PDB file of C-alpha atoms in Angstrom:
ATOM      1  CA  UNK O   1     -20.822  76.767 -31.986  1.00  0.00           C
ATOM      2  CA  UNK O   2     -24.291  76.905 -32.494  1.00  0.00           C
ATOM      3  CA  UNK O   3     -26.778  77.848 -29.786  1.00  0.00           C
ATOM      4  CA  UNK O   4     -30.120  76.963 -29.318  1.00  0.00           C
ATOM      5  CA  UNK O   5     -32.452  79.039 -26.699  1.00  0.00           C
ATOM      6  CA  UNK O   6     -35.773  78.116 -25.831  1.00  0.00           C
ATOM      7  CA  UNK O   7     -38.536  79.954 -23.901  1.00  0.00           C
ATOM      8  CA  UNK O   8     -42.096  80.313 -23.124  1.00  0.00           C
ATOM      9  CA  UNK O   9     -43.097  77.339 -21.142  1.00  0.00           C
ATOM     10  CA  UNK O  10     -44.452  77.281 -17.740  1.00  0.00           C
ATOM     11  CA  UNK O  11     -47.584  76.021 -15.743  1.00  0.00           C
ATOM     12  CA  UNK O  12     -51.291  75.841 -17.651  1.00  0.00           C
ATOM     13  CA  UNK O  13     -54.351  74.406 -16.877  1.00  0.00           C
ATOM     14  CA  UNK O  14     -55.709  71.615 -19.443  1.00  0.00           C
ATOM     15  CA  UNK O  15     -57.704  73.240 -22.196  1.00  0.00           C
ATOM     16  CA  UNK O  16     -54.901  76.618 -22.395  1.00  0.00           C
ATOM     17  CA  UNK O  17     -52.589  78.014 -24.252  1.00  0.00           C
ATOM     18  CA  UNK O  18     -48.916  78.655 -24.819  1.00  0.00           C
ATOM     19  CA  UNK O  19     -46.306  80.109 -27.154  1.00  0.00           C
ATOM     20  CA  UNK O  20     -42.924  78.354 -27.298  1.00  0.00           C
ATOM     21  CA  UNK O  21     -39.871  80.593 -28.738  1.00  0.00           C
ATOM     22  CA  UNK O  22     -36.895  79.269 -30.608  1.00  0.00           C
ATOM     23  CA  UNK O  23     -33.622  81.948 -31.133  1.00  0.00           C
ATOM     24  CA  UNK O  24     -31.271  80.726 -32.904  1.00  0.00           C
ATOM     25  CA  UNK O  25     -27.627  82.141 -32.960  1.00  0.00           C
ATOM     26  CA  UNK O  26     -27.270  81.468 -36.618  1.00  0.00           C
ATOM     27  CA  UNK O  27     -29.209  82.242 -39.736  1.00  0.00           C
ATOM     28  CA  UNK O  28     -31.963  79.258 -39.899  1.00  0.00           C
ATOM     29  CA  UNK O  29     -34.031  80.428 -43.134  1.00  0.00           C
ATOM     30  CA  UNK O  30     -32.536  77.623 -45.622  1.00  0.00           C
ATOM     31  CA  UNK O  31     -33.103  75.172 -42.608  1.00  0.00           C
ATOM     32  CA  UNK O  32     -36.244  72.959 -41.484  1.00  0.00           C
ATOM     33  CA  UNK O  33     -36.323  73.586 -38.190  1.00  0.00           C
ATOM     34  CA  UNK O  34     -38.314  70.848 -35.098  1.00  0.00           C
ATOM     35  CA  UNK O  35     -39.677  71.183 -31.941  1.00  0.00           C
ATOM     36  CA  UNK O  36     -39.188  68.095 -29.614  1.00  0.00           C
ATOM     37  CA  UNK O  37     -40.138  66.975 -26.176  1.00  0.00           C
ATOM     38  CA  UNK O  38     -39.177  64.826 -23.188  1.00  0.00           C
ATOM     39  CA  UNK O  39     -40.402  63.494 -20.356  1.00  0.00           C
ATOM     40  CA  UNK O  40     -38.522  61.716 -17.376  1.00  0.00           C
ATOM     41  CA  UNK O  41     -37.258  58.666 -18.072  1.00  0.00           C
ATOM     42  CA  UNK O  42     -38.486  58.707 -21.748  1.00  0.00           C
ATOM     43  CA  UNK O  43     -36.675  59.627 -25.184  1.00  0.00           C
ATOM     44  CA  UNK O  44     -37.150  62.758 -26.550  1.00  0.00           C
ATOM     45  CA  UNK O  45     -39.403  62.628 -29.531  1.00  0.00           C
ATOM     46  CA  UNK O  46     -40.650  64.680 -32.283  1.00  0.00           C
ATOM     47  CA  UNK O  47     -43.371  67.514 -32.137  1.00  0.00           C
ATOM     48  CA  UNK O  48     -43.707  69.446 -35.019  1.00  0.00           C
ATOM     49  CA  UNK O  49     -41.269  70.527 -37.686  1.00  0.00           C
ATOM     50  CA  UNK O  50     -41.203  73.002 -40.284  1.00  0.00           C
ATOM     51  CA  UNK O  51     -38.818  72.986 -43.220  1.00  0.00           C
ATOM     52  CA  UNK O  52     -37.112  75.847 -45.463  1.00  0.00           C
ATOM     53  CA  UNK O  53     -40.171  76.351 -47.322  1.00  0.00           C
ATOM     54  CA  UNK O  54     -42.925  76.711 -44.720  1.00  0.00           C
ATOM     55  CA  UNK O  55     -43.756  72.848 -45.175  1.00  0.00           C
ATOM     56  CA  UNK O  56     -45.024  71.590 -41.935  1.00  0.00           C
ATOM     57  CA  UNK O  57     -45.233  68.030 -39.854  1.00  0.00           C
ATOM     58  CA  UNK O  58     -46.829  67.308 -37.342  1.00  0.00           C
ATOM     59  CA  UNK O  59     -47.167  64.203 -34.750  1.00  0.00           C
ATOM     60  CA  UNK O  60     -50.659  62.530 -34.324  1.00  0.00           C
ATOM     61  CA  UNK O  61     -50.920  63.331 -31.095  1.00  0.00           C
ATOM     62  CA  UNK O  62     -50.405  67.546 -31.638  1.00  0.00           C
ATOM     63  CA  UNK O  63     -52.251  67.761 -34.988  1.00  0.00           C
ATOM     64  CA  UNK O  64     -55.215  70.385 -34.596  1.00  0.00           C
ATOM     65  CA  UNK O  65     -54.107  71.633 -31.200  1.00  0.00           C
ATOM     66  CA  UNK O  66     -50.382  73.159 -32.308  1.00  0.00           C
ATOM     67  CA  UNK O  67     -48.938  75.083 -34.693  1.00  0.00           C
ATOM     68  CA  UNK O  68     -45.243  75.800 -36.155  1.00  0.00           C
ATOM     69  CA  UNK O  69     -43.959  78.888 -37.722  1.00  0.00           C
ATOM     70  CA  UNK O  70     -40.585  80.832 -37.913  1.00  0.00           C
ATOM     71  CA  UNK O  71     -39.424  83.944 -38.434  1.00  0.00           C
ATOM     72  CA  UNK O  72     -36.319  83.905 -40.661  1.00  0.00           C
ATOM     73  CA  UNK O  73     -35.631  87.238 -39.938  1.00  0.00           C
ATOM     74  CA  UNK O  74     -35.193  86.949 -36.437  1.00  0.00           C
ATOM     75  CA  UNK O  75     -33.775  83.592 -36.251  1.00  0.00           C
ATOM     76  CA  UNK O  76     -36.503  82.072 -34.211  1.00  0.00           C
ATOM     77  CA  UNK O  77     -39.044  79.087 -34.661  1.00  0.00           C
ATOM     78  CA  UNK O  78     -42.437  79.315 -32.623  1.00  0.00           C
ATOM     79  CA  UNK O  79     -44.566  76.770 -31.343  1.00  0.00           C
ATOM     80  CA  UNK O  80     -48.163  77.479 -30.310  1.00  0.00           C
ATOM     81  CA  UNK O  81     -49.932  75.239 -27.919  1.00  0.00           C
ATOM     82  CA  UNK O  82     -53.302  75.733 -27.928  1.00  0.00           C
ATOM     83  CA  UNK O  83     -55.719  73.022 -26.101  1.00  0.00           C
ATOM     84  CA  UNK O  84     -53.223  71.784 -23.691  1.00  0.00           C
ATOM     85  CA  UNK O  85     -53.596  68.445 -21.945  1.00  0.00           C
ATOM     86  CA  UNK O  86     -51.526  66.928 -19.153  1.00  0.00           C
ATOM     87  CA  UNK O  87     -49.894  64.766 -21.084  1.00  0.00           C
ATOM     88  CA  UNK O  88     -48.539  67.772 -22.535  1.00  0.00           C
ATOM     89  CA  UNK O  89     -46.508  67.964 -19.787  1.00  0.00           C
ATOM     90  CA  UNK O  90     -42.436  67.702 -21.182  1.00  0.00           C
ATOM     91  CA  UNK O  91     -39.695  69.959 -21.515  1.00  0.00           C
ATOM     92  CA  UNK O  92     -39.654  71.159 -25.022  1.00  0.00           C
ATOM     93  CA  UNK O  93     -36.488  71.441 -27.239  1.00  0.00           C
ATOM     94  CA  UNK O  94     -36.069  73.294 -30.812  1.00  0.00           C
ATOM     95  CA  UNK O  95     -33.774  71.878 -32.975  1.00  0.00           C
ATOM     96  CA  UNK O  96     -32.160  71.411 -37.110  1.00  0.00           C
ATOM     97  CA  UNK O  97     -35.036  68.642 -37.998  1.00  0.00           C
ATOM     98  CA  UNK O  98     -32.160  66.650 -40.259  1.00  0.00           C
ATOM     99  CA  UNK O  99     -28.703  68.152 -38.996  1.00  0.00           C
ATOM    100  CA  UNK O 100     -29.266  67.935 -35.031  1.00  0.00           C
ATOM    101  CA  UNK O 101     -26.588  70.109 -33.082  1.00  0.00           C
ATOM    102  CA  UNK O 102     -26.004  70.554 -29.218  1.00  0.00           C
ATOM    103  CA  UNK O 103     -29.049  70.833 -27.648  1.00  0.00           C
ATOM    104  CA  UNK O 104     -29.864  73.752 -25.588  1.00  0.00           C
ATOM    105  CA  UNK O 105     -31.536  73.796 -21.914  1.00  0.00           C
ATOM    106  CA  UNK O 106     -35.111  73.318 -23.333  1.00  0.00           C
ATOM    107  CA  UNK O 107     -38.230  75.133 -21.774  1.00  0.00           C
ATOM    108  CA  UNK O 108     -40.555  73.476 -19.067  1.00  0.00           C
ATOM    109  CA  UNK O 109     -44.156  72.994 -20.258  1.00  0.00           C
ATOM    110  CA  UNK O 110     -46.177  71.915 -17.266  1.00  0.00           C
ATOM    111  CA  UNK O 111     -50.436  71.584 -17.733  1.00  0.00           C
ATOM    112  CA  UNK O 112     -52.129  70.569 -14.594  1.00  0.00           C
ATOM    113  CA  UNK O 113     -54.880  71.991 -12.780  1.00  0.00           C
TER     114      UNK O 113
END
């Protein structure tokens, strides 16, 4: 079974800056790898993803402020948050972009002054 662990989230003010960690427990490097996020009551959606070859996507609403990368060697996918605003605000949740597995307990992001 494959496991997913996410940290690096906690409380910011608007305008700062975090770094989101992905570990995989498998070997990821052939894999495009996505970080999503939810809010209460909402669906999680897409972030950012980042595929075998270094490709990245991004959502509108991230473009400019955050940035994927991975570290094949390590099994772990990054997210850096720079510029947060409140609406920020979601637990975020790594992920296989096209093969989805179990999800893991995601990481709190919280931006409020």
């Amino acid at each position: 079974q494959v496991h997913l662990a996410e940290s690096g989230g906690g409380l910011v003010e608007p305008g700062g800056s975090l770094r989101l960690s992905c570990k995989a427990s498998i070997d990821i490097w052939r894999n495009a790898m996505a970080w999503y996020r939810q809010t209460p009551g909402n669906q999680r959606e897409l972030v950012a993803a980042i595929t075998g070859g270094d490709s990245t996507h991004y959502e509108d609403f991230v473009k400019g402020r955050f940035t994927v990368s991975r570290d094949n060697a390590e099994n772990t996918v990054y997210l850096q948050m720079n510029d947060l605003k409140p609406e920020d605000t979601a637990v975020y949740y790594c992920n296989f972009w096209l093969s989805p597995v179990d999800w893991g307990q995601g990481t709190q992001v919280t931006v409020s002054s």
